[in-house]
Amino acid sequence: MLNFNDWWEVEGSWVEPPNTRRGGFSGVIKTVVNGEVVYIKRMENHLYHSLRYPFGLPTIMREVNAIKHLQRSGVVVPEIIFGDAIRKDGQWRALLVTKEMKNFLSLEDWYKTGAYQTIEASVYERILKEIASAFRKIHLQKRQHGSCYPRHIFIHYADHIQAGFIDLEHSRRRLTCAQAKNHDFTQFGKKLAGMPKDDWEKVLNWYEQLA
């Protein structure tokens, strides 16, 4: 089994250009380890602060906790292979390694590539309903996604239909389901990224029917 230092040294291709800000670093690579496609998120001095952690904790650990919580609650999320943080000489390093969500496609790519145009009407409707159901599940936990955009919602519709979430580093608990819902839906509605407004309205309507 690979340890923290082993995972840190694994090479791969950047999913997108890494972010460098406030003396910190954050980036995700895609690679193959032991014949399996994995995503490795690396962070240096990338912290969040809260009442519980006034001096800061690596943001990755918030994502690890969010994924584990949602997985226990039946929400479709990436499977964690490794997740940990270490502090050395006053500097934080953190890692999150997840398995590829095989046969899943981001909602953004589904629309931008035109894949949605090849789907039967009945299946199309079931996909939108499953998206509404996925949102309902996460909000029932009084948890907001926090970075709620079509590129972070993944769907599967080959042999069965599923919808789930990736990139949960900004996820957080709220006092009520309504607060979580309002944050995510306001954020999502501002950037549909190719999703027809009528489809988004259908998701909202089905969500309310599940409430």
PDB file of N, CA and C in Angstrom, residues 38-114:
ATOM      1  N   VAL A  38      -6.866   6.853 -11.533  1.00  0.00           N
ATOM      2  CA  VAL A  38      -7.126   7.560 -10.283  1.00  0.00           C
ATOM      3  C   VAL A  38      -6.897   9.050 -10.475  1.00  0.00           C
ATOM      4  N   TYR A  39      -7.499   9.815  -9.573  1.00  0.00           N
ATOM      5  CA  TYR A  39      -7.288  11.261  -9.536  1.00  0.00           C
ATOM      6  C   TYR A  39      -6.613  11.593  -8.211  1.00  0.00           C
ATOM      7  N   ILE A  40      -5.541  12.378  -8.291  1.00  0.00           N
ATOM      8  CA  ILE A  40      -4.787  12.755  -7.094  1.00  0.00           C
ATOM      9  C   ILE A  40      -4.847  14.268  -6.928  1.00  0.00           C
ATOM     10  N   LYS A  41      -5.491  14.695  -5.864  1.00  0.00           N
ATOM     11  CA  LYS A  41      -5.542  16.125  -5.540  1.00  0.00           C
ATOM     12  C   LYS A  41      -4.455  16.408  -4.511  1.00  0.00           C
ATOM     13  N   ARG A  42      -3.589  17.378  -4.841  1.00  0.00           N
ATOM     14  CA  ARG A  42      -2.505  17.759  -3.944  1.00  0.00           C
ATOM     15  C   ARG A  42      -2.687  19.205  -3.515  1.00  0.00           C
ATOM     16  N   MET A  43      -2.417  19.475  -2.254  1.00  0.00           N
ATOM     17  CA  MET A  43      -2.485  20.847  -1.746  1.00  0.00           C
ATOM     18  C   MET A  43      -1.324  21.113  -0.808  1.00  0.00           C
ATOM     19  N   GLU A  44      -0.803  22.338  -0.886  1.00  0.00           N
ATOM     20  CA  GLU A  44       0.197  22.813   0.064  1.00  0.00           C
ATOM     21  C   GLU A  44      -0.306  24.117   0.662  1.00  0.00           C
ATOM     22  N   ASN A  45      -0.343  24.165   1.982  1.00  0.00           N
ATOM     23  CA  ASN A  45      -0.763  25.386   2.695  1.00  0.00           C
ATOM     24  C   ASN A  45      -2.080  25.937   2.152  1.00  0.00           C
ATOM     25  N   HIS A  46      -2.989  25.031   1.857  1.00  0.00           N
ATOM     26  CA  HIS A  46      -4.320  25.404   1.370  1.00  0.00           C
ATOM     27  C   HIS A  46      -5.286  25.061   2.494  1.00  0.00           C
ATOM     28  N   LEU A  47      -5.613  26.069   3.316  1.00  0.00           N
ATOM     29  CA  LEU A  47      -6.331  25.829   4.566  1.00  0.00           C
ATOM     30  C   LEU A  47      -7.697  26.507   4.592  1.00  0.00           C
ATOM     31  N   TYR A  48      -8.569  25.954   5.441  1.00  0.00           N
ATOM     32  CA  TYR A  48      -9.812  26.651   5.769  1.00  0.00           C
ATOM     33  C   TYR A  48      -9.837  26.865   7.275  1.00  0.00           C
ATOM     34  N   HIS A  49     -10.558  27.891   7.692  1.00  0.00           N
ATOM     35  CA  HIS A  49     -10.629  28.226   9.111  1.00  0.00           C
ATOM     36  C   HIS A  49     -12.082  28.166   9.586  1.00  0.00           C
ATOM     37  N   SER A  50     -12.274  27.755  10.796  1.00  0.00           N
ATOM     38  CA  SER A  50     -13.608  27.672  11.380  1.00  0.00           C
ATOM     39  C   SER A  50     -13.472  27.833  12.891  1.00  0.00           C
ATOM     40  N   LEU A  51     -14.608  27.849  13.577  1.00  0.00           N
ATOM     41  CA  LEU A  51     -14.573  27.935  15.039  1.00  0.00           C
ATOM     42  C   LEU A  51     -13.857  26.727  15.635  1.00  0.00           C
ATOM     43  N   ARG A  52     -14.024  25.587  14.977  1.00  0.00           N
ATOM     44  CA  ARG A  52     -13.389  24.375  15.465  1.00  0.00           C
ATOM     45  C   ARG A  52     -11.892  24.366  15.163  1.00  0.00           C
ATOM     46  N   TYR A  53     -11.532  24.980  14.022  1.00  0.00           N
ATOM     47  CA  TYR A  53     -10.127  25.018  13.614  1.00  0.00           C
ATOM     48  C   TYR A  53      -9.707  26.465  13.348  1.00  0.00           C
ATOM     49  N   PRO A  54      -9.583  27.252  14.392  1.00  0.00           N
ATOM     50  CA  PRO A  54      -9.255  28.674  14.218  1.00  0.00           C
ATOM     51  C   PRO A  54      -7.888  28.906  13.588  1.00  0.00           C
ATOM     52  N   PHE A  55      -6.974  27.951  13.716  1.00  0.00           N
ATOM     53  CA  PHE A  55      -5.636  28.104  13.146  1.00  0.00           C
ATOM     54  C   PHE A  55      -5.527  27.457  11.765  1.00  0.00           C
ATOM     55  N   GLY A  56      -6.637  26.908  11.298  1.00  0.00           N
ATOM     56  CA  GLY A  56      -6.674  26.351   9.956  1.00  0.00           C
ATOM     57  C   GLY A  56      -6.451  24.853   9.892  1.00  0.00           C
ATOM     58  N   LEU A  57      -7.108  24.224   8.927  1.00  0.00           N
ATOM     59  CA  LEU A  57      -6.960  22.800   8.643  1.00  0.00           C
ATOM     60  C   LEU A  57      -6.948  22.636   7.127  1.00  0.00           C
ATOM     61  N   PRO A  58      -6.131  21.727   6.593  1.00  0.00           N
ATOM     62  CA  PRO A  58      -6.098  21.537   5.141  1.00  0.00           C
ATOM     63  C   PRO A  58      -7.491  21.301   4.567  1.00  0.00           C
ATOM     64  N   THR A  59      -7.800  22.037   3.507  1.00  0.00           N
ATOM     65  CA  THR A  59      -9.119  21.954   2.889  1.00  0.00           C
ATOM     66  C   THR A  59      -9.443  20.542   2.444  1.00  0.00           C
ATOM     67  N   ILE A  60      -8.436  19.803   2.049  1.00  0.00           N
ATOM     68  CA  ILE A  60      -8.663  18.423   1.613  1.00  0.00           C
ATOM     69  C   ILE A  60      -9.330  17.596   2.705  1.00  0.00           C
ATOM     70  N   MET A  61      -8.995  17.844   3.963  1.00  0.00           N
ATOM     71  CA  MET A  61      -9.582  17.042   5.035  1.00  0.00           C
ATOM     72  C   MET A  61     -11.075  17.326   5.176  1.00  0.00           C
ATOM     73  N   ARG A  62     -11.490  18.543   4.869  1.00  0.00           N
ATOM     74  CA  ARG A  62     -12.923  18.839   4.849  1.00  0.00           C
ATOM     75  C   ARG A  62     -13.599  18.047   3.740  1.00  0.00           C
ATOM     76  N   GLU A  63     -12.912  17.922   2.584  1.00  0.00           N
ATOM     77  CA  GLU A  63     -13.483  17.148   1.478  1.00  0.00           C
ATOM     78  C   GLU A  63     -13.540  15.667   1.817  1.00  0.00           C
ATOM     79  N   VAL A  64     -12.503  15.155   2.442  1.00  0.00           N
ATOM     80  CA  VAL A  64     -12.496  13.747   2.850  1.00  0.00           C
ATOM     81  C   VAL A  64     -13.681  13.457   3.768  1.00  0.00           C
ATOM     82  N   ASN A  65     -13.892  14.322   4.738  1.00  0.00           N
ATOM     83  CA  ASN A  65     -15.002  14.127   5.674  1.00  0.00           C
ATOM     84  C   ASN A  65     -16.354  14.235   4.976  1.00  0.00           C
ATOM     85  N   ALA A  66     -16.454  15.174   4.025  1.00  0.00           N
ATOM     86  CA  ALA A  66     -17.717  15.337   3.295  1.00  0.00           C
ATOM     87  C   ALA A  66     -18.028  14.102   2.455  1.00  0.00           C
ATOM     88  N   ILE A  67     -17.025  13.573   1.759  1.00  0.00           N
ATOM     89  CA  ILE A  67     -17.233  12.393   0.926  1.00  0.00           C
ATOM     90  C   ILE A  67     -17.665  11.202   1.775  1.00  0.00           C
ATOM     91  N   LYS A  68     -16.981  10.997   2.884  1.00  0.00           N
ATOM     92  CA  LYS A  68     -17.326   9.862   3.756  1.00  0.00           C
ATOM     93  C   LYS A  68     -18.742  10.002   4.309  1.00  0.00           C
ATOM     94  N   HIS A  69     -19.094  11.209   4.709  1.00  0.00           N
ATOM     95  CA  HIS A  69     -20.434  11.456   5.243  1.00  0.00           C
ATOM     96  C   HIS A  69     -21.499  11.177   4.189  1.00  0.00           C
ATOM     97  N   LEU A  70     -21.291  11.700   2.985  1.00  0.00           N
ATOM     98  CA  LEU A  70     -22.287  11.531   1.931  1.00  0.00           C
ATOM     99  C   LEU A  70     -22.367  10.082   1.457  1.00  0.00           C
ATOM    100  N   GLN A  71     -21.235   9.421   1.429  1.00  0.00           N
ATOM    101  CA  GLN A  71     -21.232   8.011   1.026  1.00  0.00           C
ATOM    102  C   GLN A  71     -22.080   7.180   1.980  1.00  0.00           C
ATOM    103  N   ARG A  72     -21.946   7.446   3.276  1.00  0.00           N
ATOM    104  CA  ARG A  72     -22.759   6.738   4.277  1.00  0.00           C
ATOM    105  C   ARG A  72     -24.237   7.047   4.116  1.00  0.00           C
ATOM    106  N   SER A  73     -24.531   8.215   3.532  1.00  0.00           N
ATOM    107  CA  SER A  73     -25.919   8.656   3.378  1.00  0.00           C
ATOM    108  C   SER A  73     -26.521   8.237   2.037  1.00  0.00           C
ATOM    109  N   GLY A  74     -25.777   7.470   1.254  1.00  0.00           N
ATOM    110  CA  GLY A  74     -26.305   6.963  -0.003  1.00  0.00           C
ATOM    111  C   GLY A  74     -26.164   7.902  -1.187  1.00  0.00           C
ATOM    112  N   VAL A  75     -25.328   8.938  -1.045  1.00  0.00           N
ATOM    113  CA  VAL A  75     -25.091   9.865  -2.147  1.00  0.00           C
ATOM    114  C   VAL A  75     -23.941   9.329  -2.994  1.00  0.00           C
ATOM    115  N   VAL A  76     -24.079   9.405  -4.309  1.00  0.00           N
ATOM    116  CA  VAL A  76     -23.029   8.935  -5.211  1.00  0.00           C
ATOM    117  C   VAL A  76     -21.881   9.941  -5.210  1.00  0.00           C
ATOM    118  N   VAL A  77     -20.705   9.490  -4.778  1.00  0.00           N
ATOM    119  CA  VAL A  77     -19.502  10.319  -4.714  1.00  0.00           C
ATOM    120  C   VAL A  77     -18.311   9.442  -5.100  1.00  0.00           C
ATOM    121  N   PRO A  78     -17.163  10.044  -5.400  1.00  0.00           N
ATOM    122  CA  PRO A  78     -15.986   9.237  -5.737  1.00  0.00           C
ATOM    123  C   PRO A  78     -15.554   8.362  -4.563  1.00  0.00           C
ATOM    124  N   GLU A  79     -14.964   7.210  -4.874  1.00  0.00           N
ATOM    125  CA  GLU A  79     -14.460   6.320  -3.831  1.00  0.00           C
ATOM    126  C   GLU A  79     -13.053   6.737  -3.439  1.00  0.00           C
ATOM    127  N   ILE A  80     -12.842   6.936  -2.154  1.00  0.00           N
ATOM    128  CA  ILE A  80     -11.538   7.364  -1.665  1.00  0.00           C
ATOM    129  C   ILE A  80     -10.579   6.178  -1.556  1.00  0.00           C
ATOM    130  N   ILE A  81      -9.388   6.358  -2.122  1.00  0.00           N
ATOM    131  CA  ILE A  81      -8.312   5.386  -1.968  1.00  0.00           C
ATOM    132  C   ILE A  81      -7.389   5.811  -0.831  1.00  0.00           C
ATOM    133  N   PHE A  82      -7.123   7.118  -0.769  1.00  0.00           N
ATOM    134  CA  PHE A  82      -6.221   7.641   0.244  1.00  0.00           C
ATOM    135  C   PHE A  82      -6.555   9.101   0.500  1.00  0.00           C
ATOM    136  N   GLY A  83      -6.512   9.510   1.761  1.00  0.00           N
ATOM    137  CA  GLY A  83      -6.742  10.905   2.089  1.00  0.00           C
ATOM    138  C   GLY A  83      -6.107  11.237   3.426  1.00  0.00           C
ATOM    139  N   ASP A  84      -5.178  12.176   3.411  1.00  0.00           N
ATOM    140  CA  ASP A  84      -4.495  12.502   4.659  1.00  0.00           C
ATOM    141  C   ASP A  84      -3.756  13.826   4.503  1.00  0.00           C
ATOM    142  N   ALA A  85      -3.293  14.357   5.612  1.00  0.00           N
ATOM    143  CA  ALA A  85      -2.523  15.600   5.615  1.00  0.00           C
ATOM    144  C   ALA A  85      -1.395  15.471   6.622  1.00  0.00           C
ATOM    145  N   ILE A  86      -0.273  16.092   6.320  1.00  0.00           N
ATOM    146  CA  ILE A  86       0.855  16.088   7.240  1.00  0.00           C
ATOM    147  C   ILE A  86       1.390  17.510   7.380  1.00  0.00           C
ATOM    148  N   ARG A  87       1.982  17.785   8.515  1.00  0.00           N
ATOM    149  CA  ARG A  87       2.579  19.098   8.739  1.00  0.00           C
ATOM    150  C   ARG A  87       4.049  18.912   9.095  1.00  0.00           C
ATOM    151  N   LYS A  88       4.889  19.594   8.352  1.00  0.00           N
ATOM    152  CA  LYS A  88       6.326  19.475   8.562  1.00  0.00           C
ATOM    153  C   LYS A  88       6.962  20.845   8.457  1.00  0.00           C
ATOM    154  N   ASP A  89       7.720  21.204   9.473  1.00  0.00           N
ATOM    155  CA  ASP A  89       8.395  22.508   9.500  1.00  0.00           C
ATOM    156  C   ASP A  89       7.402  23.656   9.298  1.00  0.00           C
ATOM    157  N   GLY A  90       6.195  23.499   9.884  1.00  0.00           N
ATOM    158  CA  GLY A  90       5.185  24.555   9.820  1.00  0.00           C
ATOM    159  C   GLY A  90       4.424  24.636   8.515  1.00  0.00           C
ATOM    160  N   GLN A  91       4.675  23.694   7.601  1.00  0.00           N
ATOM    161  CA  GLN A  91       4.015  23.702   6.291  1.00  0.00           C
ATOM    162  C   GLN A  91       3.072  22.499   6.171  1.00  0.00           C
ATOM    163  N   TRP A  92       1.872  22.749   5.669  1.00  0.00           N
ATOM    164  CA  TRP A  92       0.886  21.681   5.485  1.00  0.00           C
ATOM    165  C   TRP A  92       0.963  21.112   4.067  1.00  0.00           C
ATOM    166  N   ARG A  93       0.884  19.803   3.982  1.00  0.00           N
ATOM    167  CA  ARG A  93       0.680  19.114   2.708  1.00  0.00           C
ATOM    168  C   ARG A  93      -0.512  18.182   2.887  1.00  0.00           C
ATOM    169  N   ALA A  94      -1.348  18.100   1.857  1.00  0.00           N
ATOM    170  CA  ALA A  94      -2.541  17.252   1.957  1.00  0.00           C
ATOM    171  C   ALA A  94      -2.784  16.536   0.633  1.00  0.00           C
ATOM    172  N   LEU A  95      -3.345  15.343   0.732  1.00  0.00           N
ATOM    173  CA  LEU A  95      -3.600  14.500  -0.442  1.00  0.00           C
ATOM    174  C   LEU A  95      -4.983  13.879  -0.384  1.00  0.00           C
ATOM    175  N   LEU A  96      -5.624  13.810  -1.549  1.00  0.00           N
ATOM    176  CA  LEU A  96      -6.860  13.043  -1.695  1.00  0.00           C
ATOM    177  C   LEU A  96      -6.758  12.259  -2.996  1.00  0.00           C
ATOM    178  N   VAL A  97      -6.804  10.941  -2.881  1.00  0.00           N
ATOM    179  CA  VAL A  97      -6.733  10.060  -4.044  1.00  0.00           C
ATOM    180  C   VAL A  97      -8.072   9.346  -4.178  1.00  0.00           C
ATOM    181  N   THR A  98      -8.692   9.475  -5.347  1.00  0.00           N
ATOM    182  CA  THR A  98     -10.000   8.842  -5.571  1.00  0.00           C
ATOM    183  C   THR A  98      -9.990   8.023  -6.857  1.00  0.00           C
ATOM    184  N   LYS A  99     -10.828   7.007  -6.875  1.00  0.00           N
ATOM    185  CA  LYS A  99     -10.982   6.204  -8.083  1.00  0.00           C
ATOM    186  C   LYS A  99     -11.787   6.963  -9.133  1.00  0.00           C
ATOM    187  N   GLU A 100     -11.512   6.674 -10.380  1.00  0.00           N
ATOM    188  CA  GLU A 100     -12.296   7.241 -11.463  1.00  0.00           C
ATOM    189  C   GLU A 100     -13.745   6.753 -11.357  1.00  0.00           C
ATOM    190  N   MET A 101     -14.696   7.635 -11.606  1.00  0.00           N
ATOM    191  CA  MET A 101     -16.101   7.244 -11.637  1.00  0.00           C
ATOM    192  C   MET A 101     -16.385   6.708 -13.042  1.00  0.00           C
ATOM    193  N   LYS A 102     -16.183   5.403 -13.215  1.00  0.00           N
ATOM    194  CA  LYS A 102     -16.258   4.781 -14.531  1.00  0.00           C
ATOM    195  C   LYS A 102     -17.643   4.925 -15.143  1.00  0.00           C
ATOM    196  N   ASN A 103     -17.653   5.249 -16.431  1.00  0.00           N
ATOM    197  CA  ASN A 103     -18.885   5.385 -17.220  1.00  0.00           C
ATOM    198  C   ASN A 103     -19.778   6.525 -16.748  1.00  0.00           C
ATOM    199  N   PHE A 104     -19.192   7.453 -15.994  1.00  0.00           N
ATOM    200  CA  PHE A 104     -19.909   8.666 -15.621  1.00  0.00           C
ATOM    201  C   PHE A 104     -19.434   9.809 -16.510  1.00  0.00           C
ATOM    202  N   LEU A 105     -20.308  10.773 -16.717  1.00  0.00           N
ATOM    203  CA  LEU A 105     -20.020  11.941 -17.539  1.00  0.00           C
ATOM    204  C   LEU A 105     -20.515  13.178 -16.805  1.00  0.00           C
ATOM    205  N   SER A 106     -19.722  14.236 -16.835  1.00  0.00           N
ATOM    206  CA  SER A 106     -20.182  15.457 -16.162  1.00  0.00           C
ATOM    207  C   SER A 106     -21.396  16.014 -16.889  1.00  0.00           C
ATOM    208  N   LEU A 107     -22.259  16.650 -16.147  1.00  0.00           N
ATOM    209  CA  LEU A 107     -23.458  17.251 -16.741  1.00  0.00           C
ATOM    210  C   LEU A 107     -23.050  18.298 -17.776  1.00  0.00           C
ATOM    211  N   GLU A 108     -21.980  19.028 -17.492  1.00  0.00           N
ATOM    212  CA  GLU A 108     -21.502  20.036 -18.432  1.00  0.00           C
ATOM    213  C   GLU A 108     -21.114  19.400 -19.762  1.00  0.00           C
ATOM    214  N   ASP A 109     -20.350  18.309 -19.726  1.00  0.00           N
ATOM    215  CA  ASP A 109     -19.928  17.644 -20.962  1.00  0.00           C
ATOM    216  C   ASP A 109     -21.106  16.992 -21.672  1.00  0.00           C
ATOM    217  N   TRP A 110     -22.072  16.493 -20.900  1.00  0.00           N
ATOM    218  CA  TRP A 110     -23.248  15.852 -21.488  1.00  0.00           C
ATOM    219  C   TRP A 110     -23.977  16.817 -22.420  1.00  0.00           C
ATOM    220  N   TYR A 111     -24.057  18.057 -21.990  1.00  0.00           N
ATOM    221  CA  TYR A 111     -24.729  19.065 -22.816  1.00  0.00           C
ATOM    222  C   TYR A 111     -23.800  19.628 -23.891  1.00  0.00           C
ATOM    223  N   LYS A 112     -22.574  19.931 -23.526  1.00  0.00           N
ATOM    224  CA  LYS A 112     -21.674  20.588 -24.481  1.00  0.00           C
ATOM    225  C   LYS A 112     -21.294  19.699 -25.654  1.00  0.00           C
ATOM    226  N   THR A 113     -21.200  18.391 -25.425  1.00  0.00           N
ATOM    227  CA  THR A 113     -20.849  17.473 -26.509  1.00  0.00           C
ATOM    228  C   THR A 113     -22.055  17.054 -27.328  1.00  0.00           C
ATOM    229  N   GLY A 114     -23.239  17.419 -26.851  1.00  0.00           N
ATOM    230  CA  GLY A 114     -24.458  17.043 -27.562  1.00  0.00           C
ATOM    231  C   GLY A 114     -24.926  15.636 -27.271  1.00  0.00           C
TER     232      GLY A 114
END
